[in-house]
Amino acid sequence: MLRLAPSHAVVATALVAACSAGPAVAPERAAAASQLVVRGAGFGHGVGMSQWGARGMAARGADAARILGHYYRGTRVGRLTRSPVVRVALQWGRRETTIAGASSIGGVRVDPGRSYRLRRTGPGIVAWTTGERPRRVARAAGAVRVSGGGLLRVAGRAADGVVDGAFRGVLDVLPDGAGVLVVEELGLEEYLRGVVTGESPASWPAAALQAQAIAARTYAITTSIGGRPFTQWPDTRSQVYRGVSGESGPGDAAVRATAGQVVTRRGRPVTTYYFAASGGRTEDVEHVFGGAARPWLRSVADPAEGDAPLHRWTRRFDAVSADRRIGRIAPVGALRRIEVLRTGSSPRVVRARVVGDRGRRDVTGEQLQRALALPDRWATFTRTSISGCLRPRPAAPRAGTALRRPLAAADPAGGALQLLQRGASDLAVGLDRRARAERIVRERCRLVGGAAGDGTAERAARLQRPDGRRWRTVRRVRTDRAGRFDLLVPRGGRWRVVVGVAPTPETRAER
């Protein structure tokens, strides 16, 4: 065995250390930012007629009967033999209401030019004149009916958002809990005048408004609020009703053109659910509202609504917001991912699994929609994350810098000299390599992150940086089977990675 002089040993030791060390700085830790990205389609519950789809069909020349037959399978347009009345709630949850335009309150004739305050007093309702010297004009233990020769005005905000609105028909003011309930009673056709262009814009094609009128008329007579002294809410829980303020020339024309017409199956009116936009396909009723399947409320393609505002949409939630919202329905700690377990005939979520760092829980599509305030249940969920600026990984140690070929046994001194010379050369190479590695540490940083969700494993990803108001793709990368990425970027500026279609939060590569 060749023995080296002490000076030779020092050189060899320095050589091995320099060539194997790589960057002298250990990788730093940087907190990761994460967000939940929800991509979806449609707006509403997805059952029955898509209003934007009806608009698209009308623009292509379809009439109201064809539109309704497309969305309500196996039905036809029939006609009512009589027109019922509708009772729609206007105000509730307040101690009193003020009404103008009345000619009779509780059977007592009053001045239509004055306003009257109807207040909950004990178990009943008391009506007073307004002004400096109020005078009681009527009292009842139950409901007080208010009627007039023209329009009745209800002061304040009604439940449909109308302020100081005007209404047709008669009003009933009833005791309700600790306050009063104001209910309007009017004919079905008058009611529809305040619904049609409250639900669909007056600028839409006539056939779309006529389809809306027929669907709204049918819905009003086939649904009722159980256990309450009214049949319809004034908002999306039933149909949007805005009284006289909701009336319009095109809407009134649609009501007149379809007077008495309803959607029927086997001669009987059927429930005609409708909603804003389908995203391209409607849903089977049982997957949204539960209960038995109904043959006229089946999933159908909806190709005509492509320009609907919420045909496609994206919602993003930072980690704190996502954890808080999901925690209301599934206390599983910090959210890791949401797995869709079952969809309906369209991609709308029926059942999903929420996975967090403290467990997992199954939830319904309705629960997710409400918790995240999503426009629709047609949704995919991806949790993305990205680190702050990390130092690049140390270079892997390189073997073989000690002695590349055996020295001649016959020339131990010459062999030692050769080793010293090669060592000095390799030391210079190693020091240069180390300098380059340290320069990379100074000039570049490493971004680590990933995406957990539907279809994110081994997906093409895009590294992006801002270019004005838009994000520009710098290069394409690929994630591993777990949806993770690990890449180097120049220091300075803002960066993000889009995995599939889901972006990570932006991060900064500080100089």
XYZ file of C-alpha atoms in Angstrom:
511
model
C 0.000 0.000 0.000
C 1.350 3.378 -0.987
C 1.896 5.774 1.852
C 1.791 9.518 1.138
C 3.637 12.248 2.819
C 1.586 14.465 5.130
C 1.407 17.234 2.509
C 0.014 14.788 -0.051
C -2.662 13.642 2.383
C -3.826 17.222 3.013
C -4.253 17.859 -0.738
C -6.202 14.637 -1.268
C -8.498 15.349 1.665
C -9.272 18.852 0.376
C -9.927 17.431 -3.101
C -12.533 14.937 -1.915
C -14.244 17.505 0.293
C -14.474 20.114 -2.467
C -15.782 17.744 -5.123
C -18.433 16.128 -2.946
C -19.810 19.059 -1.022
C -21.962 20.813 -3.691
C -23.561 24.085 -2.513
C -22.458 24.847 0.973
C -25.869 26.224 2.033
C -28.610 23.883 3.261
C -32.043 24.203 1.602
C -34.182 26.761 3.408
C -37.805 26.302 4.373
C -40.539 28.601 3.037
C -44.199 28.537 3.902
C -46.475 27.222 1.137
C -49.563 29.097 -0.020
C -52.597 27.044 -1.010
C -56.040 27.637 -2.450
C -59.139 25.696 -3.450
C -60.014 26.139 -7.123
C -63.574 25.243 -8.118
C -64.413 25.141 -11.814
C -67.993 24.634 -12.848
C -70.833 25.297 -15.233
C -74.376 26.608 -15.066
C -76.364 28.702 -12.652
C -79.225 27.272 -10.604
C -80.451 23.825 -9.660
C -80.277 22.397 -13.189
C -83.737 20.784 -13.340
C -86.273 21.544 -16.074
C -86.057 24.533 -18.405
C -82.872 26.536 -18.787
C -83.930 30.153 -19.269
C -80.791 31.004 -21.244
C -81.267 27.841 -23.246
C -84.855 28.910 -24.034
C -83.495 32.250 -25.198
C -81.003 30.498 -27.462
C -83.658 28.204 -28.930
C -85.974 31.164 -29.551
C -83.160 33.030 -31.293
C -82.814 30.001 -33.625
C -86.490 30.112 -34.517
C -88.129 27.726 -32.018
C -91.598 28.660 -30.731
C -92.738 28.361 -27.110
C -94.301 24.903 -27.553
C -91.104 23.478 -29.046
C -88.977 25.030 -26.299
C -91.166 23.575 -23.554
C -91.334 20.169 -25.248
C -87.533 20.022 -25.339
C -87.049 20.633 -21.613
C -90.172 18.848 -20.309
C -90.067 15.527 -22.117
C -93.335 13.871 -23.120
C -95.470 16.948 -22.371
C -97.721 19.197 -24.410
C -99.252 22.621 -23.945
C -102.828 22.450 -22.610
C -105.303 25.018 -21.319
C -106.844 25.733 -17.905
C -110.619 25.652 -17.560
C -110.515 28.258 -14.786
C -107.982 30.773 -13.506
C -107.248 30.418 -9.777
C -106.031 33.116 -7.392
C -102.493 33.311 -6.084
C -101.475 34.357 -2.579
C -97.921 35.685 -2.465
C -96.051 36.810 0.662
C -94.634 40.345 0.514
C -93.376 41.245 4.003
C -92.837 39.431 7.282
C -90.705 39.603 10.416
C -91.567 43.215 11.342
C -93.824 44.744 13.978
C -95.835 46.859 11.542
C -96.393 47.814 7.924
C -97.630 51.016 6.253
C -100.038 50.889 3.309
C -101.312 53.667 1.016
C -104.092 53.675 -1.574
C -106.603 51.696 0.527
C -110.323 52.388 0.341
C -111.236 49.731 2.907
C -109.360 48.292 5.910
C -111.011 45.480 7.824
C -114.370 46.400 6.253
C -114.093 50.043 7.349
C -114.100 52.662 4.570
C -110.996 54.844 4.636
C -109.509 57.674 2.598
C -107.397 56.352 -0.366
C -105.343 59.556 -0.214
C -103.923 58.743 3.228
C -101.451 56.185 4.550
C -102.310 53.749 7.334
C -100.089 51.929 9.770
C -101.084 48.345 10.623
C -99.355 47.171 13.781
C -99.201 43.954 15.747
C -100.839 44.583 19.137
C -101.243 41.604 21.447
C -102.740 38.700 19.504
C -104.262 40.860 16.766
C -103.755 43.680 14.259
C -104.676 47.332 14.823
C -104.854 49.893 11.978
C -104.043 53.559 12.649
C -103.913 56.696 10.579
C -100.460 58.208 10.172
C -99.537 61.775 11.096
C -99.289 63.845 14.273
C -102.620 62.681 15.681
C -103.013 59.000 14.785
C -106.524 57.603 14.963
C -107.456 53.950 15.209
C -109.623 52.872 12.282
C -109.847 49.071 12.598
C -108.953 46.202 14.867
C -109.084 42.427 14.397
C -107.992 39.346 16.299
C -106.808 37.745 13.045
C -106.233 38.950 9.505
C -107.131 42.454 8.364
C -108.044 42.751 4.678
C -106.951 45.891 2.844
C -108.501 46.735 -0.533
C -108.593 49.719 -2.866
C -109.959 50.861 -6.165
C -106.491 51.041 -7.738
C -102.962 50.124 -6.748
C -101.958 49.494 -3.136
C -98.539 50.694 -2.018
C -96.563 48.946 0.712
C -93.928 51.123 2.381
C -90.442 49.805 2.999
C -88.679 46.839 1.462
C -90.624 43.777 0.424
C -89.043 40.337 0.485
C -88.423 40.450 -3.275
C -86.291 43.568 -2.839
C -88.926 46.022 -4.081
C -88.941 49.225 -2.018
C -92.225 51.133 -1.587
C -93.736 48.855 -4.187
C -97.151 49.014 -5.856
C -99.323 45.906 -6.011
C -102.618 44.850 -7.556
C -105.382 42.858 -5.895
C -106.003 42.949 -2.133
C -103.690 42.659 0.850
C -104.126 40.608 3.999
C -102.177 41.685 7.087
C -101.972 38.798 9.568
C -100.363 38.134 12.952
C -97.191 36.138 12.365
C -94.974 35.234 15.296
C -94.199 38.482 17.097
C -94.859 40.595 14.007
C -97.045 40.892 10.941
C -97.227 39.084 7.631
C -98.379 40.933 4.507
C -99.892 38.720 1.794
C -101.140 39.845 -1.609
C -104.053 37.963 -3.186
C -104.608 38.409 -6.914
C -105.592 36.564 -10.077
C -103.145 34.206 -11.721
C -102.796 36.248 -14.918
C -102.173 39.471 -12.967
C -99.598 37.654 -10.861
C -97.760 36.503 -13.991
C -97.408 40.083 -15.200
C -95.073 40.689 -12.252
C -93.183 37.415 -12.801
C -92.345 36.978 -16.488
C -89.855 39.820 -16.880
C -88.822 39.523 -13.245
C -87.494 36.087 -14.249
C -86.405 36.750 -17.860
C -85.197 40.059 -19.355
C -87.822 41.963 -21.327
C -85.355 42.266 -24.237
C -85.395 38.516 -24.905
C -87.195 37.032 -27.955
C -90.976 36.781 -27.711
C -90.942 32.966 -27.886
C -88.614 32.772 -24.865
C -90.891 35.097 -22.862
C -93.940 33.074 -23.875
C -92.230 29.855 -22.757
C -91.410 31.628 -19.483
C -95.052 32.686 -19.040
C -96.370 29.155 -19.602
C -93.764 27.589 -17.309
C -94.416 30.190 -14.577
C -98.195 29.750 -14.847
C -97.855 25.977 -14.562
C -95.450 26.204 -11.644
C -97.797 28.545 -9.745
C -100.742 26.138 -9.911
C -98.760 22.946 -9.197
C -96.796 24.161 -6.152
C -97.842 25.650 -2.840
C -96.145 26.572 0.427
C -97.480 24.076 2.920
C -98.675 25.182 6.350
C -98.624 28.926 5.597
C -101.425 31.373 4.684
C -99.915 31.979 1.232
C -99.046 29.833 -1.767
C -95.922 31.497 -3.197
C -92.783 33.167 -1.928
C -91.887 36.362 -3.841
C -88.325 35.225 -4.580
C -86.383 32.259 -5.956
C -87.853 29.931 -3.338
C -90.908 30.041 -5.601
C -90.722 32.590 -8.439
C -89.363 36.129 -8.577
C -92.418 38.405 -8.273
C -91.926 42.177 -8.279
C -95.477 43.448 -8.413
C -96.181 46.366 -10.734
C -92.456 47.231 -10.897
C -91.865 43.866 -12.565
C -94.375 44.454 -15.347
C -93.305 45.377 -18.878
C -94.789 45.641 -22.333
C -93.064 42.480 -23.680
C -93.913 40.558 -20.506
C -97.578 41.577 -20.616
C -97.704 40.586 -24.291
C -96.294 37.133 -23.457
C -98.920 36.660 -20.720
C -101.759 37.682 -23.080
C -100.476 35.518 -25.947
C -100.410 32.421 -23.711
C -103.449 33.142 -21.525
C -104.508 30.001 -19.663
C -101.831 27.795 -21.265
C -99.996 25.278 -19.066
C -97.612 22.345 -19.512
C -99.477 19.035 -19.240
C -98.762 15.320 -19.313
C -101.641 12.951 -19.894
C -103.984 15.899 -19.610
C -102.784 17.084 -16.195
C -100.530 20.054 -15.353
C -97.057 19.024 -14.168
C -94.508 20.823 -12.005
C -92.317 22.935 -14.270
C -89.043 23.668 -12.528
C -86.835 26.151 -14.340
C -83.538 27.927 -13.672
C -81.054 30.317 -15.272
C -78.340 28.360 -17.130
C -77.533 24.654 -17.498
C -73.891 24.695 -18.561
C -74.830 22.515 -21.531
C -76.982 19.817 -19.926
C -79.885 19.718 -17.481
C -80.202 17.210 -14.612
C -82.619 14.476 -13.515
C -84.902 15.779 -10.789
C -84.166 12.980 -8.299
C -80.462 13.858 -8.237
C -81.234 17.413 -7.108
C -84.509 17.418 -5.167
C -84.598 13.742 -4.199
C -87.697 11.575 -4.285
C -88.917 9.534 -7.221
C -87.907 10.109 -10.813
C -90.368 12.114 -12.903
C -90.469 11.276 -16.601
C -90.817 14.883 -17.800
C -87.893 16.119 -15.668
C -85.049 14.157 -17.220
C -81.565 15.281 -18.184
C -81.402 16.722 -21.716
C -78.681 18.336 -23.786
C -78.849 22.127 -23.875
C -76.652 23.266 -26.767
C -78.345 26.629 -27.370
C -77.284 28.480 -24.212
C -73.585 28.853 -24.993
C -73.456 32.617 -24.397
C -74.973 32.476 -20.905
C -72.932 34.560 -18.409
C -72.355 31.546 -16.130
C -72.104 28.885 -18.815
C -68.605 28.300 -17.380
C -67.210 29.791 -14.171
C -64.344 29.568 -11.679
C -64.289 30.281 -7.951
C -61.125 30.460 -5.815
C -60.822 30.294 -2.042
C -57.681 30.845 -0.005
C -56.822 28.224 2.582
C -58.400 30.086 5.513
C -61.663 30.738 3.673
C -61.871 27.189 2.305
C -61.261 25.641 5.732
C -63.861 27.899 7.355
C -66.545 27.288 4.756
C -66.012 23.541 4.510
C -65.790 23.302 8.305
C -69.442 24.353 8.539
C -70.555 21.117 6.892
C -67.584 18.833 7.574
C -65.300 19.549 10.581
C -62.238 17.736 9.202
C -59.544 20.295 10.026
C -57.321 21.746 7.319
C -58.697 20.802 3.909
C -56.548 18.500 1.813
C -58.876 17.614 -1.040
C -62.482 17.105 -2.127
C -63.233 13.838 -3.929
C -66.374 13.639 -6.077
C -67.906 10.224 -5.413
C -71.067 10.406 -7.501
C -72.528 12.655 -10.163
C -75.935 12.751 -11.793
C -76.733 12.363 -15.471
C -74.937 15.649 -15.986
C -71.644 16.248 -14.135
C -73.513 17.799 -11.186
C -72.230 16.534 -7.848
C -74.569 14.225 -5.937
C -72.126 13.046 -3.281
C -68.527 13.945 -2.414
C -65.917 13.197 0.244
C -64.130 15.980 2.097
C -60.657 14.966 3.318
C -58.765 16.998 5.912
C -55.861 16.532 8.303
C -58.310 15.433 11.041
C -60.418 12.981 9.103
C -62.891 12.710 6.277
C -66.617 13.048 5.823
C -69.110 12.450 3.010
C -71.333 15.391 2.028
C -73.969 16.089 -0.609
C -73.640 18.283 -3.645
C -76.214 20.628 -2.134
C -74.123 21.028 1.021
C -71.026 21.873 -1.008
C -72.948 24.337 -3.162
C -74.305 26.162 -0.116
C -71.044 26.102 1.856
C -69.022 27.554 -1.007
C -71.866 29.711 -2.433
C -71.415 28.116 -5.864
C -73.659 29.044 -8.801
C -74.363 25.362 -9.532
C -73.481 21.825 -8.442
C -71.730 21.121 -11.742
C -68.254 21.510 -10.291
C -64.768 20.053 -9.961
C -62.555 20.764 -6.958
C -58.764 21.129 -6.982
C -56.573 22.158 -4.079
C -53.350 23.735 -5.310
C -50.274 24.858 -3.406
C -46.896 26.446 -4.095
C -43.927 27.172 -1.874
C -42.094 30.387 -1.365
C -38.608 30.712 -2.814
C -36.477 27.700 -1.795
C -32.772 27.239 -2.436
C -31.927 24.737 -5.188
C -31.115 21.203 -4.124
C -27.419 20.464 -3.423
C -25.682 18.778 -6.332
C -25.346 15.013 -5.944
C -21.855 13.937 -4.765
C -19.638 12.740 -7.571
C -17.572 9.655 -7.009
C -14.226 8.915 -8.602
C -12.220 11.992 -7.756
C -9.821 10.070 -5.566
C -7.788 7.925 -7.972
C -8.946 7.210 -11.502
C -6.393 4.453 -12.347
C -4.000 2.377 -10.267
C -0.505 3.725 -9.913
C 2.461 1.716 -11.085
C 3.632 -0.433 -8.198
C 7.175 -0.210 -9.522
C 7.237 3.575 -9.190
C 5.699 4.538 -5.849
C 7.301 7.968 -5.809
C 6.206 8.770 -9.348
C 2.719 7.493 -8.543
C 2.480 9.827 -5.562
C 3.538 12.736 -7.703
C 0.954 11.852 -10.347
C -1.724 11.673 -7.664
C -0.728 15.107 -6.383
C -0.852 16.622 -9.863
C -4.213 15.066 -10.704
C -5.515 16.082 -7.296
C -4.564 19.702 -7.867
C -6.319 19.647 -11.267
C -9.443 17.984 -9.905
C -9.460 20.408 -6.968
C -9.566 23.320 -9.403
C -12.447 21.689 -11.307
C -14.276 20.992 -8.070
C -13.878 24.530 -6.814
C -15.167 25.898 -10.135
C -18.153 23.538 -9.960
C -18.842 24.660 -6.428
C -18.648 28.321 -7.448
C -21.143 27.706 -10.252
C -23.485 25.902 -7.829
C -23.302 28.771 -5.365
C -24.049 31.206 -8.185
C -27.172 29.202 -9.039
C -28.212 29.452 -5.401
C -27.861 33.223 -5.589
C -29.556 33.689 -8.964
C -32.328 31.072 -8.940
C -34.845 29.641 -6.530
C -36.825 26.456 -6.359
C -40.643 26.269 -6.337
C -42.299 23.166 -4.946
C -46.031 22.481 -4.890
C -48.795 20.497 -6.469
C -52.488 19.934 -7.010
C -54.887 17.447 -5.455
C -58.176 16.900 -7.219
C -59.887 15.404 -10.230
C -57.470 14.435 -12.989
C -54.398 16.265 -11.691
C -52.003 13.294 -11.534
C -49.261 13.365 -14.179
C -50.864 16.358 -15.866
C -49.161 18.921 -18.031
C -48.577 22.101 -16.078
C -47.560 25.609 -17.096
C -45.143 27.907 -15.309
C -46.447 31.464 -15.649
C -45.457 34.999 -14.751
C -47.436 38.253 -15.140
C -47.352 40.156 -18.402
C -49.379 43.306 -17.836
C -52.830 42.234 -16.654
C -52.454 38.671 -17.917
C -50.378 35.675 -16.956
C -47.960 34.494 -19.654
C -46.723 30.916 -19.905
C -42.936 30.759 -19.625
C -42.540 27.032 -20.075
C -44.384 23.774 -19.697
C -43.661 21.287 -16.919
C -45.162 17.979 -15.882
C -46.323 16.832 -12.482
C -45.624 13.418 -10.993
C -48.239 10.793 -10.193
C -49.216 12.616 -7.026
C -49.754 15.882 -8.907
C -46.544 17.484 -7.550
C -44.001 19.703 -9.281
C -40.453 20.797 -8.378
C -38.795 23.397 -10.603
C -36.259 26.219 -10.724
C -37.059 29.809 -11.656
C -34.950 32.976 -11.828
C -35.041 35.064 -8.705
C -37.198 38.171 -8.774
C -40.807 38.573 -9.836
C -44.097 36.783 -9.334
C -44.805 33.229 -10.422
C -47.565 30.641 -10.457
C -48.096 27.165 -11.891
C -51.299 26.067 -13.628
C -51.843 22.327 -13.172
C -54.346 21.185 -15.764
C -56.724 24.144 -15.540
C -56.243 24.929 -11.850
C -53.789 27.698 -10.931
C -51.776 27.821 -7.733
C -51.662 31.033 -5.713
C -48.961 33.387 -6.916
C -45.620 33.398 -5.137
C -42.629 35.740 -5.182
C -39.050 34.723 -5.950
C -37.348 37.384 -3.856
C -33.982 38.722 -4.973
